Amino acid sequence: QFTRDTLKGHSRPESSSRSAFLDQRDTLWMRRLLCSDEMVAEFSQMLDWSDSALRSFAWHPHTDKFAVALLDDSIRIYKSNSSATPTLKHRCQRSVCALQWKPLCGSALAVACQSCLLIWHVDPTSLSTRPSSGCAQVLSHPGHSPITSIAWSPTGSLLVSASPVDTGMMVWDVAAESAVPLQRVGGGGVTYLSWSPDGSRLLAATPSALFRVWETRMWTCERWPCLKGSCQSACWSPDGGCLLLSMQGERVIYALTFSDLTGMNNNTYGPPFLFSLSLSVGGEVCSLSWDPRGERLAVLLKGDSQAVNHPSVIAVFKTRSSPVFELLPCGFVMGEAGAEPRFMQFHPHFQHGALLTVCWSDGRISHVPFYFSSAGLLGGDSPQQALASNTADHSSNKLYTEQIS
Amino acid sequence: MFSLKQNSWFIRKVVIWRAVASIAWSVLLLPVTTAVFVLLSRFSLFHPIQWISDCTSLLAASSTIFSLVVLCGVVLITGFFNLEFYTLVPSIPCSRMALLGTVLHPRQCVHSLVYCTMGMLVMWCASVTIGGRYSTLGTTCRQSESGEVVTCLNEYHLFILLAGAFMGYSHSFLGVVQNMYYVSFQPIQQYKYPRFKGCLPMVVKCSVIQALYSARNFAAFYFFFGYAPKTWISSTLNLQIDSSLQPLDSLTGLLDLSLLYHLSISGTFLYLTWYLTVLLFRIYVTEFLALQDLALLSQHSLSRRLEVFSLSQPGGHAHNWNAISRECLSLLSELTQRLVAHQDAVASNGRVKSQSASSDTRSASSSSSVVSGTEDIAETPRLSVPLRTPGSVFKSSVGGANSALTAPFTPDVDSPFSSPAIRRLVGQQDPQSPCFGTVQSPHIMRRGPKPWSASTESQSSGSPPASPATVPSPPAASQKPSFLAQWLQNRREQVKSFLAKRVLIMYLFNKLPEASSQALFADSQAHIWALQGLSHLVAASFSEDQFGVVQTTLPNILSCLVVLLEAVDRHFKLPHASSKPVRTICSMGDSTYKTLRFLLRAVLKTTIYKITTTFGEHLNAVNISTEHRKRLQQFLEFKD
């Protein structure tokens, strides 16, 4: 799959044809703009969620397959070595805001919908293109909708869901279909969830200037009031020791280091670091994504809709966590003319380096490989061949990183 | 018995103290709930100041203090019943007859009686607190003809008292039906206070809903039958019936809004007292148990894991790991055997033992021989089934089926928590248990065609007040079917075919769907923890096990898991096994046991995935059979 992608450039043929098809039906589907839809659009990780042909995207954590949620509320699953693309449709599957595959499982896909949470069980061996809605479990709890974020625990045993209108987040035992609400007043809802890769902590962002970090053993939490703006996006380092956050309306990345990795007791924190990005392209930091090896950080910078020359752009940084945390500018990822990046995610297990998947505003999905050998092994990076084809290093744009505190 | 002794140790030292702490907290919460009740019962919209001052003076009154003492007594008795009746393995009646049997069980009758009395006591306190027209049983009234003052029966007071008894009975009854005393474990661990805080709204909501239902039912009940207790009380206590007042067992009498309000308020108070006690008991008692501890700490604590992987200092034996893996594997293989036996029972039930059935048995025997292979290592004497010929395998596995299958049906209320006695959950059946005698009868019944059994006949007679059809037979007959047994069997079938034609009997004895499946997995929480603990330990051993102690048992663990997975998969192909139960919206009864089998399947798959993804290609070097390797390969490719 990846060699083909590298050869053919960044877009898959079926993606582009699909987007053309969807564009015509845009008006049809845009009628159903409800109030909760606006809420979903605001808190979705997909930029401009409401008029995007792609609603959500998720790589499978262990195999080469991914799921894409489309504007018409269907979900398609693409696999690397099979042409069958199952399409998932369900009566309750409206306004899909987030997708996530269950870790340590071949088949289960969690879907955050407007009214409920759906767990699809898509048999990987079956050739059926239209799994029946009987394959889906519907999980719902009164007062807990729309759901804008979901997170599986890395062991696949628990699923946490969050809604901006519910102060509690639900910890689901999916097989038993039972939920334990974790209520905390303050913040007024939970918008974004992110589980650390080692499973010991869970970030929960609220719509107000506050976020919480839960430890997942006894489920107690720490409040982190922010100075201004709510937490927009976050990502964990692969060892779970460092959390990068971006705030709404700020061009700054915050880093939070947790010095005790075992999560047992006496949590001590390093001082929160600040990385200020002053870029002449792009604007506030919308989305963050860290590759599973912890060597590349992709930052989606939101463009200025008024200015012509300020499109949204993805900036890529080299990262190093020891001896001190470092961010080195690496390059930009640009799409075709007129296309803006909407969403990005790193492939969870790409052997030759890192593979960044980007969803564009024209409905394309592109895979951008970064070939490098791990810094821990060789001490140096090989040049990034693939970047040259569809990305451009804007030498005119100034990009620098500085450590403030 | 070793395990029994351990249990009693655990109950005496741990569970009792936890129960006492929970009761103490319930008692401490009583003044709060009482104050809220007083405020609500005296509520008046138009005189707020008078309302508040009335309530404060009432709270300090001696009658309220006395009510509090009575309520404390009620809470103590409730707590005692919680401790006495709680169970980790829910009793799942497989037919309506069995359910009826449980409800009419003497133990349950005592329970209902005590709860009726407690309900009346609480309602008496409530009526005294509300005061006004409810306060006493006798009131002064004027006889209409003669005009002289006599003591009359206060029907309002009687109404409230009877409502208490009614609610007490319905609480006790629903406790059986909804398995109120079943204690389940949350998927996540929380401290007691946040957990209590999180559950409190649910409990309040449940008690309000339950009180409204009960009030409605009681009103209907009193409308039809209220005359009887009224005349009985008035004649025994020599009280007159005030004819000037509207009698309450009439439509106009019942449509008294203030009466209904007070009824539902005091009902809510009653239920809330009981539910809070149950909730606190559950919270206290489900804290930190051994297997759960293993599952959680194996995930979270590096130092504890290293201790598991360490070798004993003189001798260099991996005692820690061997003990842990042995316990877990014996638990799991016991479940496998139970499932295989159940499938055999289902397969050989409806039809005559055909060729396909025997091939089934053979495959089962091959799988169970693998299990017994692990057993030999595990040195569990209880499960060492001699497996030589397919025939003997069949017989012995069926024997195992009966003992294992009926185990969940023993009214095993004394079953304590698993903590140090992991083994206890395995050693379910107890020779002294009252059901043990009836265990043998399904043995024989299985042989012939059963008119009213859909799938798993062997369980219908598991309940002690057994059906008229199940005549207890000598246990020896099951081993060698003699002439006598043959004759008995023929008789029984005649009786059965006669009874099967009666609709009511059919209704009572029909299988409740999926009950047998639920019953099979009733105690699966222990298996789930064992699986989780094993998976975390084995996965961690990939990088942390310095001496390779886990490697030696890895083939056993893998084959045990795969065999269990096959058994579970086959179980889910049975009718009703994969249908989800209907969700109950709001009840105090815990229905998680209904979905334990789904949970077990999910955890089992996750366990295997965890091991396969951690070890990856190295699994090919592990010495396991080709069939199992093929299955594991599917997991490696994420094709399962």
PDB file of C-alpha atoms in Angstrom, chain A residues 155-319:
ATOM      1  CA  THR A 155      -5.116  -2.397  26.648  1.00  0.00           C
ATOM      2  CA  GLY A 156      -8.502  -2.260  24.948  1.00  0.00           C
ATOM      3  CA  SER A 157     -10.423  -2.987  28.118  1.00  0.00           C
ATOM      4  CA  LEU A 158     -12.163   0.331  28.642  1.00  0.00           C
ATOM      5  CA  LEU A 159     -13.643   3.006  26.440  1.00  0.00           C
ATOM      6  CA  VAL A 160     -14.092   6.561  27.643  1.00  0.00           C
ATOM      7  CA  SER A 161     -16.520   8.894  25.939  1.00  0.00           C
ATOM      8  CA  ALA A 162     -17.076  12.591  26.431  1.00  0.00           C
ATOM      9  CA  SER A 163     -19.728  15.096  25.532  1.00  0.00           C
ATOM     10  CA  PRO A 164     -19.482  18.883  25.745  1.00  0.00           C
ATOM     11  CA  VAL A 165     -22.861  19.079  27.480  1.00  0.00           C
ATOM     12  CA  ASP A 166     -22.194  16.448  30.122  1.00  0.00           C
ATOM     13  CA  THR A 167     -19.887  17.226  33.016  1.00  0.00           C
ATOM     14  CA  GLY A 168     -19.221  13.564  33.488  1.00  0.00           C
ATOM     15  CA  MET A 169     -17.287  11.344  31.196  1.00  0.00           C
ATOM     16  CA  MET A 170     -18.415   7.779  30.777  1.00  0.00           C
ATOM     17  CA  VAL A 171     -16.101   4.861  31.324  1.00  0.00           C
ATOM     18  CA  TRP A 172     -17.641   2.035  29.330  1.00  0.00           C
ATOM     19  CA  ASP A 173     -17.203  -1.606  29.799  1.00  0.00           C
ATOM     20  CA  VAL A 174     -18.140  -2.273  26.216  1.00  0.00           C
ATOM     21  CA  ALA A 175     -18.780  -5.993  26.357  1.00  0.00           C
ATOM     22  CA  ALA A 176     -21.037  -5.622  29.367  1.00  0.00           C
ATOM     23  CA  GLU A 177     -22.538  -2.402  27.938  1.00  0.00           C
ATOM     24  CA  SER A 178     -22.294  -0.780  31.328  1.00  0.00           C
ATOM     25  CA  ALA A 179     -20.921   2.645  32.092  1.00  0.00           C
ATOM     26  CA  VAL A 180     -19.461   4.300  35.137  1.00  0.00           C
ATOM     27  CA  PRO A 181     -19.899   8.058  35.072  1.00  0.00           C
ATOM     28  CA  LEU A 182     -16.969  10.081  36.366  1.00  0.00           C
ATOM     29  CA  GLN A 183     -18.449  13.391  37.382  1.00  0.00           C
ATOM     30  CA  ARG A 184     -16.504  16.508  38.133  1.00  0.00           C
ATOM     31  CA  VAL A 185     -18.147  19.865  38.378  1.00  0.00           C
ATOM     32  CA  GLY A 186     -16.426  22.769  36.727  1.00  0.00           C
ATOM     33  CA  GLY A 187     -15.503  23.161  33.145  1.00  0.00           C
ATOM     34  CA  GLY A 188     -18.986  22.415  31.884  1.00  0.00           C
ATOM     35  CA  GLY A 189     -18.466  19.317  29.821  1.00  0.00           C
ATOM     36  CA  VAL A 190     -15.610  17.388  28.329  1.00  0.00           C
ATOM     37  CA  THR A 191     -14.568  18.014  24.765  1.00  0.00           C
ATOM     38  CA  TYR A 192     -11.413  16.095  24.085  1.00  0.00           C
ATOM     39  CA  LEU A 193      -9.902  12.927  25.482  1.00  0.00           C
ATOM     40  CA  SER A 194      -6.488  11.458  24.988  1.00  0.00           C
ATOM     41  CA  TRP A 195      -5.097   8.386  26.658  1.00  0.00           C
ATOM     42  CA  SER A 196      -1.374   8.198  27.210  1.00  0.00           C
ATOM     43  CA  PRO A 197       0.269   5.347  25.285  1.00  0.00           C
ATOM     44  CA  ASP A 198       1.333   3.571  28.466  1.00  0.00           C
ATOM     45  CA  GLY A 199      -2.221   3.729  29.767  1.00  0.00           C
ATOM     46  CA  SER A 200      -1.445   5.414  33.040  1.00  0.00           C
ATOM     47  CA  ARG A 201      -2.996   8.807  32.362  1.00  0.00           C
ATOM     48  CA  LEU A 202      -5.914  10.313  30.551  1.00  0.00           C
ATOM     49  CA  LEU A 203      -6.256  13.899  29.468  1.00  0.00           C
ATOM     50  CA  ALA A 204      -9.730  15.410  29.524  1.00  0.00           C
ATOM     51  CA  ALA A 205     -10.169  18.896  28.109  1.00  0.00           C
ATOM     52  CA  THR A 206     -13.202  21.027  28.910  1.00  0.00           C
ATOM     53  CA  PRO A 207     -14.810  23.829  26.906  1.00  0.00           C
ATOM     54  CA  SER A 208     -13.636  26.375  29.460  1.00  0.00           C
ATOM     55  CA  ALA A 209     -10.089  27.296  30.395  1.00  0.00           C
ATOM     56  CA  LEU A 210      -9.441  24.135  32.311  1.00  0.00           C
ATOM     57  CA  PHE A 211      -8.246  20.654  31.624  1.00  0.00           C
ATOM     58  CA  ARG A 212      -7.795  17.608  33.803  1.00  0.00           C
ATOM     59  CA  VAL A 213      -5.297  14.816  33.864  1.00  0.00           C
ATOM     60  CA  TRP A 214      -6.727  11.620  35.309  1.00  0.00           C
ATOM     61  CA  GLU A 215      -4.563   8.854  36.592  1.00  0.00           C
ATOM     62  CA  THR A 216      -6.148   5.599  35.592  1.00  0.00           C
ATOM     63  CA  ARG A 217      -5.443   3.453  38.595  1.00  0.00           C
ATOM     64  CA  MET A 218      -7.741   4.916  41.202  1.00  0.00           C
ATOM     65  CA  TRP A 219      -9.298   7.438  38.829  1.00  0.00           C
ATOM     66  CA  THR A 220      -8.439  10.603  40.634  1.00  0.00           C
ATOM     67  CA  CYS A 221      -7.735  13.747  38.697  1.00  0.00           C
ATOM     68  CA  GLU A 222      -5.692  16.892  38.776  1.00  0.00           C
ATOM     69  CA  ARG A 223      -7.072  20.200  37.625  1.00  0.00           C
ATOM     70  CA  TRP A 224      -4.961  22.296  35.328  1.00  0.00           C
ATOM     71  CA  PRO A 225      -6.464  25.722  34.879  1.00  0.00           C
ATOM     72  CA  CYS A 226      -5.186  27.398  31.760  1.00  0.00           C
ATOM     73  CA  LEU A 227      -4.482  31.073  31.473  1.00  0.00           C
ATOM     74  CA  LYS A 228      -6.685  31.701  28.510  1.00  0.00           C
ATOM     75  CA  GLY A 229      -8.641  29.643  26.101  1.00  0.00           C
ATOM     76  CA  SER A 230      -9.579  26.010  26.287  1.00  0.00           C
ATOM     77  CA  CYS A 231      -7.345  23.132  25.403  1.00  0.00           C
ATOM     78  CA  GLN A 232      -7.702  22.529  21.699  1.00  0.00           C
ATOM     79  CA  SER A 233      -5.586  19.520  20.997  1.00  0.00           C
ATOM     80  CA  ALA A 234      -3.002  17.429  22.709  1.00  0.00           C
ATOM     81  CA  CYS A 235      -0.663  14.543  22.170  1.00  0.00           C
ATOM     82  CA  TRP A 236       1.399  12.290  24.398  1.00  0.00           C
ATOM     83  CA  SER A 237       4.950  11.231  23.926  1.00  0.00           C
ATOM     84  CA  PRO A 238       5.287   7.507  23.235  1.00  0.00           C
ATOM     85  CA  ASP A 239       6.483   6.755  26.753  1.00  0.00           C
ATOM     86  CA  GLY A 240       3.645   8.748  28.279  1.00  0.00           C
ATOM     87  CA  GLY A 241       6.005  11.059  30.113  1.00  0.00           C
ATOM     88  CA  CYS A 242       5.376  14.225  28.189  1.00  0.00           C
ATOM     89  CA  LEU A 243       2.169  15.887  27.127  1.00  0.00           C
ATOM     90  CA  LEU A 244       2.035  18.578  24.475  1.00  0.00           C
ATOM     91  CA  LEU A 245      -0.998  20.850  24.457  1.00  0.00           C
ATOM     92  CA  SER A 246      -2.288  23.617  22.317  1.00  0.00           C
ATOM     93  CA  MET A 247      -4.733  26.239  23.507  1.00  0.00           C
ATOM     94  CA  GLN A 248      -7.468  27.865  21.542  1.00  0.00           C
ATOM     95  CA  GLY A 249      -6.407  31.099  19.922  1.00  0.00           C
ATOM     96  CA  GLU A 250      -2.760  30.776  20.824  1.00  0.00           C
ATOM     97  CA  ARG A 251       0.298  30.157  18.732  1.00  0.00           C
ATOM     98  CA  VAL A 252       1.971  28.321  21.545  1.00  0.00           C
ATOM     99  CA  ILE A 253       2.587  24.681  22.342  1.00  0.00           C
ATOM    100  CA  TYR A 254       2.673  23.823  26.024  1.00  0.00           C
ATOM    101  CA  ALA A 255       4.600  20.843  27.251  1.00  0.00           C
ATOM    102  CA  LEU A 256       3.862  19.097  30.504  1.00  0.00           C
ATOM    103  CA  THR A 257       6.315  16.514  31.751  1.00  0.00           C
ATOM    104  CA  PHE A 258       5.423  13.811  34.227  1.00  0.00           C
ATOM    105  CA  SER A 259       8.536  12.636  35.932  1.00  0.00           C
ATOM    106  CA  ASP A 260       7.086   9.550  37.566  1.00  0.00           C
ATOM    107  CA  LEU A 261       6.245   7.145  34.809  1.00  0.00           C
ATOM    108  CA  THR A 262       4.962   4.252  36.846  1.00  0.00           C
ATOM    109  CA  GLY A 263       1.918   6.203  37.939  1.00  0.00           C
ATOM    110  CA  MET A 264       1.960   4.595  41.362  1.00  0.00           C
ATOM    111  CA  ASN A 265       2.443   7.460  43.750  1.00  0.00           C
ATOM    112  CA  ASN A 266       4.067  10.815  44.384  1.00  0.00           C
ATOM    113  CA  ASN A 267       3.575  12.405  41.036  1.00  0.00           C
ATOM    114  CA  THR A 268       6.045  15.144  40.611  1.00  0.00           C
ATOM    115  CA  TYR A 269       5.935  17.452  37.716  1.00  0.00           C
ATOM    116  CA  GLY A 270       8.562  19.247  35.873  1.00  0.00           C
ATOM    117  CA  PRO A 271       7.775  22.845  35.159  1.00  0.00           C
ATOM    118  CA  PRO A 272       5.473  23.299  32.211  1.00  0.00           C
ATOM    119  CA  PHE A 273       7.512  24.319  29.225  1.00  0.00           C
ATOM    120  CA  LEU A 274       6.329  26.682  26.613  1.00  0.00           C
ATOM    121  CA  PHE A 275       7.212  26.609  23.002  1.00  0.00           C
ATOM    122  CA  SER A 276       6.261  29.666  21.153  1.00  0.00           C
ATOM    123  CA  LEU A 277       5.933  29.338  17.449  1.00  0.00           C
ATOM    124  CA  SER A 278       6.052  32.506  15.499  1.00  0.00           C
ATOM    125  CA  LEU A 279       5.365  31.590  11.969  1.00  0.00           C
ATOM    126  CA  SER A 280       4.552  33.883   9.141  1.00  0.00           C
ATOM    127  CA  VAL A 281       2.426  31.151   7.644  1.00  0.00           C
ATOM    128  CA  GLY A 282      -0.584  29.805   9.411  1.00  0.00           C
ATOM    129  CA  GLY A 283      -1.860  30.890  12.724  1.00  0.00           C
ATOM    130  CA  GLU A 284      -3.076  29.283  15.882  1.00  0.00           C
ATOM    131  CA  VAL A 285      -2.175  25.698  16.626  1.00  0.00           C
ATOM    132  CA  CYS A 286      -5.166  23.510  15.877  1.00  0.00           C
ATOM    133  CA  SER A 287      -3.960  20.008  16.047  1.00  0.00           C
ATOM    134  CA  LEU A 288      -0.923  18.127  17.202  1.00  0.00           C
ATOM    135  CA  SER A 289       0.279  14.696  16.282  1.00  0.00           C
ATOM    136  CA  TRP A 290       3.368  12.876  17.413  1.00  0.00           C
ATOM    137  CA  ASP A 291       4.684   9.863  15.562  1.00  0.00           C
ATOM    138  CA  PRO A 292       4.823   6.597  17.534  1.00  0.00           C
ATOM    139  CA  ARG A 293       8.605   6.662  17.756  1.00  0.00           C
ATOM    140  CA  GLY A 294       8.625  10.152  19.157  1.00  0.00           C
ATOM    141  CA  GLU A 295      10.801  11.612  16.430  1.00  0.00           C
ATOM    142  CA  ARG A 296       8.448  13.715  14.368  1.00  0.00           C
ATOM    143  CA  LEU A 297       5.823  16.157  15.518  1.00  0.00           C
ATOM    144  CA  ALA A 298       3.257  17.442  13.087  1.00  0.00           C
ATOM    145  CA  VAL A 299       1.475  20.673  13.930  1.00  0.00           C
ATOM    146  CA  LEU A 300      -1.568  21.838  12.045  1.00  0.00           C
ATOM    147  CA  LEU A 301      -1.625  25.626  11.934  1.00  0.00           C
ATOM    148  CA  LYS A 302      -4.935  27.240  11.134  1.00  0.00           C
ATOM    149  CA  GLY A 303      -4.909  29.751   8.340  1.00  0.00           C
ATOM    150  CA  ASP A 304      -6.420  33.171   8.229  1.00  0.00           C
ATOM    151  CA  SER A 305      -9.619  33.059   6.247  1.00  0.00           C
ATOM    152  CA  GLN A 306      -9.467  36.785   5.406  1.00  0.00           C
ATOM    153  CA  ALA A 307      -5.929  36.879   4.079  1.00  0.00           C
ATOM    154  CA  VAL A 308      -5.279  35.268   0.749  1.00  0.00           C
ATOM    155  CA  ASN A 309      -1.799  34.020   1.371  1.00  0.00           C
ATOM    156  CA  HIS A 310      -2.441  32.450   4.706  1.00  0.00           C
ATOM    157  CA  PRO A 311      -3.779  28.965   4.173  1.00  0.00           C
ATOM    158  CA  SER A 312      -3.769  26.299   6.846  1.00  0.00           C
ATOM    159  CA  VAL A 313      -0.535  24.445   6.836  1.00  0.00           C
ATOM    160  CA  ILE A 314       1.133  21.525   8.526  1.00  0.00           C
ATOM    161  CA  ALA A 315       4.534  22.169  10.019  1.00  0.00           C
ATOM    162  CA  VAL A 316       6.701  19.211  10.854  1.00  0.00           C
ATOM    163  CA  PHE A 317       9.316  19.211  13.591  1.00  0.00           C
ATOM    164  CA  LYS A 318      12.011  16.803  14.563  1.00  0.00           C
ATOM    165  CA  THR A 319      11.754  16.021  18.226  1.00  0.00           C
TER     166      THR A 319
END
